[in-house]
Short mmCIF file of C-alpha atoms in Angstrom, two decimals:
data_model
loop_
_atom_site.label_atom_id
_atom_site.label_comp_id
_atom_site.label_asym_id
_atom_site.label_seq_id
_atom_site.Cartn_x
_atom_site.Cartn_y
_atom_site.Cartn_z
CA MET A 1 -64.32 -111.59 97.92
CA LYS A 2 -61.05 -111.45 99.84
CA HIS A 3 -59.89 -108.12 101.25
CA GLY A 4 -57.04 -107.77 98.72
CA ALA A 5 -59.34 -108.37 95.77
CA ALA A 6 -61.92 -105.96 97.19
CA ARG A 7 -59.27 -103.25 97.58
CA LEU A 8 -58.03 -103.86 94.03
CA ALA A 9 -61.56 -103.64 92.66
CA ALA A 10 -62.22 -100.46 94.64
CA ARG A 11 -59.02 -98.88 93.29
CA TRP A 12 -59.95 -99.81 89.73
CA VAL A 13 -63.45 -98.32 90.12
CA ALA A 14 -61.92 -95.14 91.61
CA MET A 15 -59.51 -94.88 88.68
CA VAL A 16 -62.31 -95.29 86.15
CA LEU A 17 -64.51 -92.73 87.92
CA ALA A 18 -61.56 -90.32 88.05
CA GLY A 19 -61.07 -90.69 84.31
CA ALA A 20 -57.84 -92.66 84.46
CA SER A 21 -57.40 -95.44 81.98
CA CYS A 22 -56.75 -98.98 83.03
CA PRO A 23 -53.86 -100.44 81.02
CA VAL A 24 -55.70 -103.73 80.62
CA PHE A 25 -58.67 -102.08 78.91
CA ALA A 26 -56.99 -99.06 77.31
CA GLN A 27 -56.81 -99.60 73.58
CA GLU A 28 -56.41 -96.67 71.22
CA LYS A 29 -58.64 -96.75 68.20
CA PRO A 30 -56.96 -96.23 64.85
CA VAL A 31 -57.43 -92.66 63.60
CA SER A 32 -59.44 -93.99 60.65
CA GLU A 33 -62.02 -95.34 63.14
CA LEU A 34 -61.76 -92.33 65.41
CA ILE A 35 -62.64 -89.81 62.70
CA ASP A 36 -65.77 -91.84 61.92
CA LEU A 37 -66.76 -92.03 65.59
CA VAL A 38 -66.21 -88.31 66.16
CA GLY A 39 -68.17 -87.49 63.01
CA CYS A 40 -65.39 -85.81 61.00
CA THR A 41 -66.26 -87.81 57.89
CA LEU A 42 -69.77 -86.35 57.77
CA CYS A 43 -68.23 -83.11 56.49
CA HIS A 44 -64.68 -84.06 55.42
CA GLN A 45 -63.13 -86.77 53.25
CA VAL A 46 -59.47 -87.42 52.50
CA ASP A 47 -59.60 -86.24 48.88
CA ASN A 48 -63.05 -84.71 48.44
CA ARG A 49 -64.70 -81.57 49.72
CA ILE A 50 -68.12 -82.15 51.30
CA LEU A 51 -69.33 -79.40 53.66
CA GLY A 52 -65.81 -78.63 54.72
CA PRO A 53 -62.44 -78.91 53.01
CA SER A 54 -60.87 -82.28 52.31
CA PHE A 55 -58.29 -83.45 54.82
CA LYS A 56 -55.63 -83.05 52.12
CA GLU A 57 -56.66 -79.40 51.60
CA VAL A 58 -56.28 -78.79 55.33
CA ALA A 59 -52.86 -80.44 55.31
CA ALA A 60 -51.69 -78.43 52.30
CA LYS A 61 -52.81 -75.15 53.87
CA TYR A 62 -51.37 -75.66 57.36
CA LYS A 63 -48.63 -78.29 57.50
CA THR A 64 -45.79 -75.80 57.00
CA GLU A 65 -46.95 -73.58 59.86
CA LYS A 66 -44.97 -73.90 63.08
CA ASP A 67 -47.99 -74.47 65.35
CA ALA A 68 -50.18 -76.28 62.81
CA ALA A 69 -50.74 -79.39 64.93
CA VAL A 70 -51.74 -77.40 68.02
CA ARG A 71 -54.05 -75.06 66.10
CA THR A 72 -55.64 -77.89 64.12
CA ALA A 73 -56.27 -79.93 67.28
CA GLU A 74 -57.77 -76.87 68.97
CA ARG A 75 -60.12 -76.30 66.03
CA ILE A 76 -61.17 -79.95 66.15
CA VAL A 77 -62.11 -79.61 69.82
CA LYS A 78 -63.58 -76.09 69.83
CA GLY A 79 -64.81 -75.79 66.26
CA SER A 80 -64.14 -72.84 63.97
CA LYS A 81 -65.98 -70.23 61.98
CA GLY A 82 -65.04 -68.36 58.82
CA VAL A 83 -61.77 -70.25 58.24
CA TRP A 84 -62.93 -72.10 55.11
CA GLY A 85 -65.95 -70.03 54.11
CA ASP A 86 -69.41 -69.47 55.53
CA VAL A 87 -70.02 -72.94 56.96
CA ALA A 88 -68.89 -73.16 60.58
CA MET A 89 -67.35 -76.32 62.00
CA PRO A 90 -69.00 -77.21 65.31
CA ALA A 91 -67.10 -78.19 68.42
CA ASN A 92 -66.51 -81.93 68.65
CA ASN A 93 -66.87 -84.26 71.60
CA VAL A 94 -63.30 -85.51 71.48
CA SER A 95 -60.51 -85.53 74.05
CA PRO A 96 -57.57 -83.17 73.51
CA GLU A 97 -55.32 -86.23 73.13
CA ASP A 98 -57.49 -87.73 70.39
CA ALA A 99 -57.75 -84.32 68.70
CA LYS A 100 -53.93 -84.20 68.61
CA ARG A 101 -53.84 -87.66 67.03
CA ILE A 102 -56.40 -86.63 64.42
CA ALA A 103 -54.55 -83.38 63.69
CA ALA A 104 -51.23 -85.22 63.25
CA TRP A 105 -52.89 -87.71 60.90
CA ILE A 106 -54.45 -84.92 58.80
CA LEU A 107 -51.22 -82.91 58.59
CA ALA A 108 -49.29 -86.00 57.50
CA LEU A 109 -51.46 -86.42 54.37
#
């Protein structure tokens, strides 16, 4: 491997290890896929209540609030308890950026 290619490879590995995304490989998943991957659809559906409220119920309750997107994204990341009854929503393994995308999608319903 030539020195230039070795340096480029080392920089790419450093970026990946530091958590930076490489534009060549960075591809955002559609929210419809993301909510399945995160596990949202185990407890929520667009129109139907399962363990938690439907996404449309969440949108109807919060979309007129000034900080609805921020609060909804925060609840997606950290979870919540007592907001919609006795069943708590656990914290989710999702980045703050993806939580914001999910929250925006929900509130737009």
